[in-house]
Coordinates of C-alpha atoms and ligand atoms in Angstrom, one line a residue:
M19 CA 10.5 7.6 6.3
Q20 CA 11.9 4.7 7.6
L21 CA 9.9 1.3 6.7
D22 CA 10.0 -2.0 7.9
V23 CA 8.4 -4.8 6.7
F24 CA 8.2 -8.0 8.9
T25 CA 7.6 -10.9 6.7
L26 CA 8.9 -15.0 6.6
F27 CA 9.7 -14.2 2.8
P28 CA 12.5 -11.3 2.6
R29 CA 13.8 -12.2 -0.6
W30 CA 10.2 -11.2 -2.3
F31 CA 11.3 -7.6 -1.0
E32 CA 14.7 -7.9 -3.1
W33 CA 12.7 -7.4 -6.8
F34 CA 10.6 -4.6 -5.1
R35 CA 13.4 -2.5 -3.9
T36 CA 14.9 -2.4 -7.8
Q37 CA 11.7 -0.7 -8.6
R38 CA 12.7 2.9 -10.0
H39 CA 10.4 5.1 -7.4
V40 CA 11.1 2.8 -4.9
E41 CA 15.1 3.1 -5.6
N42 CA 14.4 7.1 -5.7
A43 CA 13.5 6.8 -2.4
L44 CA 16.1 4.7 -0.9
R45 CA 18.4 7.5 -2.7
L46 CA 16.8 10.2 -1.1
G47 CA 17.6 9.0 2.4
H48 CA 14.4 6.9 3.3
D49 CA 15.0 3.4 4.1
V50 CA 13.0 0.3 3.8
S51 CA 14.1 -2.9 5.9
C52 CA 13.3 -6.4 6.3
V53 CA 13.0 -8.0 8.8
N54 CA 12.8 -12.3 9.0
Y55 CA 10.5 -13.3 11.9
R56 CA 12.6 -16.7 11.8
D57 CA 15.8 -14.7 12.6
T58 CA 14.6 -14.1 16.1
T59 CA 12.4 -17.1 16.7
P60 CA 12.7 -18.4 20.4
L61 CA 11.4 -21.9 19.4
S62 CA 13.4 -24.6 18.3
G63 CA 13.7 -25.6 14.6
G64 CA 13.0 -21.9 13.1
Q65 CA 9.3 -22.9 13.9
V66 CA 7.1 -19.3 13.7
D67 CA 3.7 -20.5 13.5
D68 CA 1.3 -23.2 15.6
T69 CA -2.3 -25.1 15.0
P70 CA -5.3 -22.9 15.7
F71 CA -6.6 -23.5 19.1
G72 CA -10.4 -25.1 18.9
G73 CA -9.3 -26.5 15.7
G74 CA -9.4 -25.9 12.3
A75 CA -7.0 -25.8 8.9
G76 CA -3.8 -24.0 8.7
M77 CA -1.3 -22.6 10.8
V78 CA -1.4 -19.1 12.9
L79 CA 2.1 -16.9 13.4
R80 CA 2.7 -17.2 17.3
V81 CA 2.2 -14.1 19.5
D82 CA 5.8 -14.3 21.3
V83 CA 7.3 -15.1 17.8
V84 CA 6.3 -11.7 16.4
E85 CA 6.8 -10.3 20.1
T86 CA 10.4 -11.5 20.0
A87 CA 11.1 -10.0 16.7
L88 CA 9.9 -6.7 17.6
R89 CA 12.0 -6.7 20.6
A90 CA 15.0 -7.9 19.0
R91 CA 14.2 -4.6 16.1
Y92 CA 13.5 -1.7 18.4
D93 CA 14.4 -2.8 21.8
C94 CA 11.3 -1.9 23.9
D95 CA 8.1 -3.9 24.9
P96 CA 5.9 -3.9 21.7
V97 CA 3.2 -2.5 23.5
E98 CA 4.7 0.6 23.9
L99 CA 6.1 0.5 20.6
R100 CA 2.5 1.2 19.2
E101 CA 2.7 4.3 21.3
R102 CA 4.8 5.9 18.9
R103 CA 5.2 4.4 15.5
R104 CA 2.4 3.1 13.5
V105 CA 2.4 -0.8 13.4
V106 CA 0.2 -2.2 10.6
V107 CA -1.0 -6.1 10.5
L108 CA -1.9 -7.2 6.5
T109 CA -4.8 -9.1 6.7
P110 CA -7.9 -9.3 4.5
G111 CA -10.7 -8.6 7.0
G112 CA -8.6 -5.0 7.7
R113 CA -9.8 -1.2 6.9
Q114 CA -9.5 -1.4 2.8
L115 CA -6.4 0.7 1.7
D116 CA -7.4 3.6 -0.6
D117 CA -5.9 6.9 -1.4
R118 CA -6.7 8.7 1.8
L119 CA -5.0 6.2 4.1
V120 CA -2.1 5.9 1.6
D121 CA -1.8 9.7 2.5
E122 CA -2.1 9.0 6.2
L123 CA 0.5 6.2 6.0
A124 CA 2.7 8.4 3.8
A125 CA 2.5 11.4 6.6
E126 CA 4.5 9.0 9.3
P127 CA 8.0 9.4 9.6
E128 CA 8.3 5.6 11.0
L129 CA 6.1 2.6 9.6
T130 CA 6.1 -1.0 10.5
L131 CA 4.0 -4.0 8.5
L132 CA 3.7 -7.0 10.0
C133 CA 2.9 -9.8 7.5
G134 CA 0.9 -13.0 8.4
R135 CA 1.2 -15.9 7.1
Y136 CA -1.3 -19.2 6.4
E137 CA -4.5 -18.5 8.8
G138 CA -3.0 -15.4 9.5
F139 CA -2.2 -13.9 13.2
D140 CA -2.9 -14.8 16.5
E141 CA -5.4 -12.3 17.5
R142 CA -3.6 -11.1 20.5
I143 CA -1.1 -9.7 18.0
V144 CA -3.7 -7.2 16.4
E145 CA -5.2 -6.3 19.9
H146 CA -1.8 -5.8 21.7
Y147 CA 1.5 -4.8 19.1
A148 CA -0.7 -2.9 16.0
T149 CA -2.4 0.3 15.7
D150 CA -4.3 -0.6 12.1
S151 CA -5.5 -3.6 10.1
I152 CA -5.0 -3.1 6.9
S153 CA -6.7 -5.0 3.5
I154 CA -5.9 -4.3 0.1
G155 CA -9.3 -6.0 -1.4
R156 CA -12.2 -8.2 -0.4
Y157 CA -10.3 -11.3 -1.6
V158 CA -7.8 -13.9 0.4
L159 CA -4.3 -14.4 -0.7
A160 CA -1.8 -16.6 0.5
G161 CA 0.0 -14.2 2.6
G162 CA 0.2 -10.7 3.5
E163 CA 3.6 -10.3 1.3
L164 CA 2.1 -9.2 -1.8
A165 CA -0.2 -6.7 0.5
A166 CA 2.6 -5.5 2.0
M167 CA 4.3 -4.4 -1.2
V168 CA 1.2 -2.8 -2.4
V169 CA 1.1 -0.9 0.8
A170 CA 4.7 -0.1 0.5
D171 CA 4.9 1.0 -3.5
A172 CA 1.7 3.5 -2.8
V173 CA 3.3 5.1 0.3
L174 CA 6.6 5.5 -1.4
R175 CA 5.5 7.2 -4.7
K176 CA 3.9 9.6 -2.5
L177 CA 7.0 10.6 -1.1
P178 CA 8.3 14.3 -2.6
G179 CA 10.7 13.3 -4.9
T180 CA 10.4 9.6 -5.5
L181 CA 8.2 9.8 -9.2
G182 CA 10.2 11.6 -12.0
H183 CA 7.1 14.4 -12.1
V184 CA 6.4 16.6 -9.4
D185 CA 2.7 16.7 -10.4
S186 CA 2.8 13.0 -11.2
A187 CA 1.1 12.4 -7.5
H188 CA -1.0 15.4 -7.3
E189 CA -3.7 15.2 -9.9
E190 CA -3.8 11.3 -9.9
S191 CA -7.0 8.7 -9.8
F192 CA -8.8 8.9 -6.3
S193 CA -6.6 12.2 -5.1
A194 CA -8.4 15.3 -4.0
A195 CA -7.8 16.9 -6.7
L196 CA -9.6 15.1 -8.9
E197 CA -12.5 15.0 -6.1
G198 CA -11.9 11.2 -5.1
A199 CA -12.7 10.4 -8.9
P200 CA -10.8 8.4 -11.4
E201 CA -8.1 9.7 -13.5
Y202 CA -9.2 11.2 -16.9
P203 CA -7.8 9.8 -20.2
H204 CA -4.7 10.3 -21.5
Y205 CA -3.2 10.0 -24.8
T206 CA 0.2 10.6 -26.9
R207 CA 1.5 10.7 -30.5
P208 CA 0.5 9.2 -33.0
A209 CA -2.6 12.0 -33.2
E210 CA -4.3 9.6 -35.5
Y211 CA -3.7 5.8 -35.3
R212 CA -5.8 3.1 -37.4
G213 CA -8.2 6.3 -37.9
W214 CA -8.3 6.7 -33.8
R215 CA -8.2 10.2 -33.3
V216 CA -7.0 11.8 -29.9
P217 CA -9.9 14.3 -28.6
E218 CA -9.6 17.5 -30.8
I219 CA -9.6 19.4 -27.5
L220 CA -5.9 18.2 -26.4
L221 CA -4.7 19.5 -29.4
S222 CA -6.1 22.8 -29.2
G223 CA -3.7 24.4 -26.9
H224 CA -6.9 26.0 -24.8
H225 CA -5.2 25.4 -21.3
Q226 CA -8.4 26.0 -19.6
R227 CA -10.7 23.6 -21.6
V228 CA -8.3 21.1 -21.4
R229 CA -8.6 21.3 -17.7
D230 CA -12.7 21.3 -17.8
W231 CA -12.8 18.3 -20.1
R232 CA -10.3 16.8 -17.5
L233 CA -12.4 17.6 -14.9
E234 CA -15.4 16.2 -16.7
Q235 CA -14.1 13.1 -17.8
S236 CA -12.7 12.3 -14.4
R237 CA -16.5 12.8 -13.0
E238 CA -17.6 10.6 -16.0
R239 CA -15.9 7.7 -15.0
A240 CA -16.5 8.1 -11.4
R241 CA -20.2 7.9 -12.2
A242 CA -19.8 5.0 -14.8
S243 CA -17.4 3.1 -12.1
A244 CA -18.3 0.9 -9.7
V245 CA -15.5 3.0 -7.4
A246 CA -17.0 3.9 -4.2
P247 CA -16.6 7.1 -3.0
P248 CA -13.4 7.2 -0.7
D249 CA -15.2 7.4 2.9
D250 CA -17.3 4.9 2.0
D251 CA -16.3 1.9 3.9
A252 CA -19.6 0.0 3.8
A253 CA -19.2 -3.7 2.2
P254 CA -20.4 -3.8 -1.3
D255 CA -23.6 -5.1 -2.0
E256 CA -23.9 -8.7 -2.4
Ligands
6GU369 CL1 -3.6 -7.5 3.5 N1 -3.7 -10.4 3.2 C1 -4.3 -11.3 3.3 N2 -3.3 -12.5 3.4 N3 -5.2 -11.6 1.9 C2 -5.7 -10.2 1.3 C3 -4.9 -9.2 2.0 C4 -4.1 -9.2 3.1 N4 -6.0 -8.2 1.9 C5 -6.7 -8.6 0.4 N5 -6.4 -10.1 0.8

């Protein structure tokens, strides 16, 4: 995968790139690059944002600044770019990220993430350059960078070979293998600690019974938690 992150804070991603699974992805030939809007801004003094028409607080990332950055990177009109590449804007009001969307993005050979700052994006960026608006939850962050890292983290760990064990990304929380439910509980040594015993079934060596127990635990957690089913995009009750 070729993953480009457009941001005003590329240094934030230096730490991100040192994570084990990200390093593994890079070693496997995947690419994670950062592009700074400020490097190509057509405005003087490194300006990238402006006050909103109609008034109001905060600053808005300018459409001409984003277009110039996209053109410099891809050497084409960004209106056409989105015909051949998924271009995601990170915005609190977007489609909420879940395991299904992560799988969808992980299947893309090329992916572009656009981070906004301050009050976000001029809407024409969303309308004409982006294929998707994605949010990581119903709260507001100061900028899209942390959200972009969340998306990149979740996507990169889905790529074959980036995690230690081949099955780690298969039977995990919210995966199809667990019917979209949270993962079952895990235990390791010691088998007893301060009188807290690991469930006997896990020590029994009955693989089928262990599988059944785990699936049941997973279903129980789905019932007990407030986790919405993966295809339920409805707003949570107030
Ligand atoms: Cl994608 N951006 C910002 N600024 N805040 C958010 C978000 C994104 N997702 C949830 N909150």
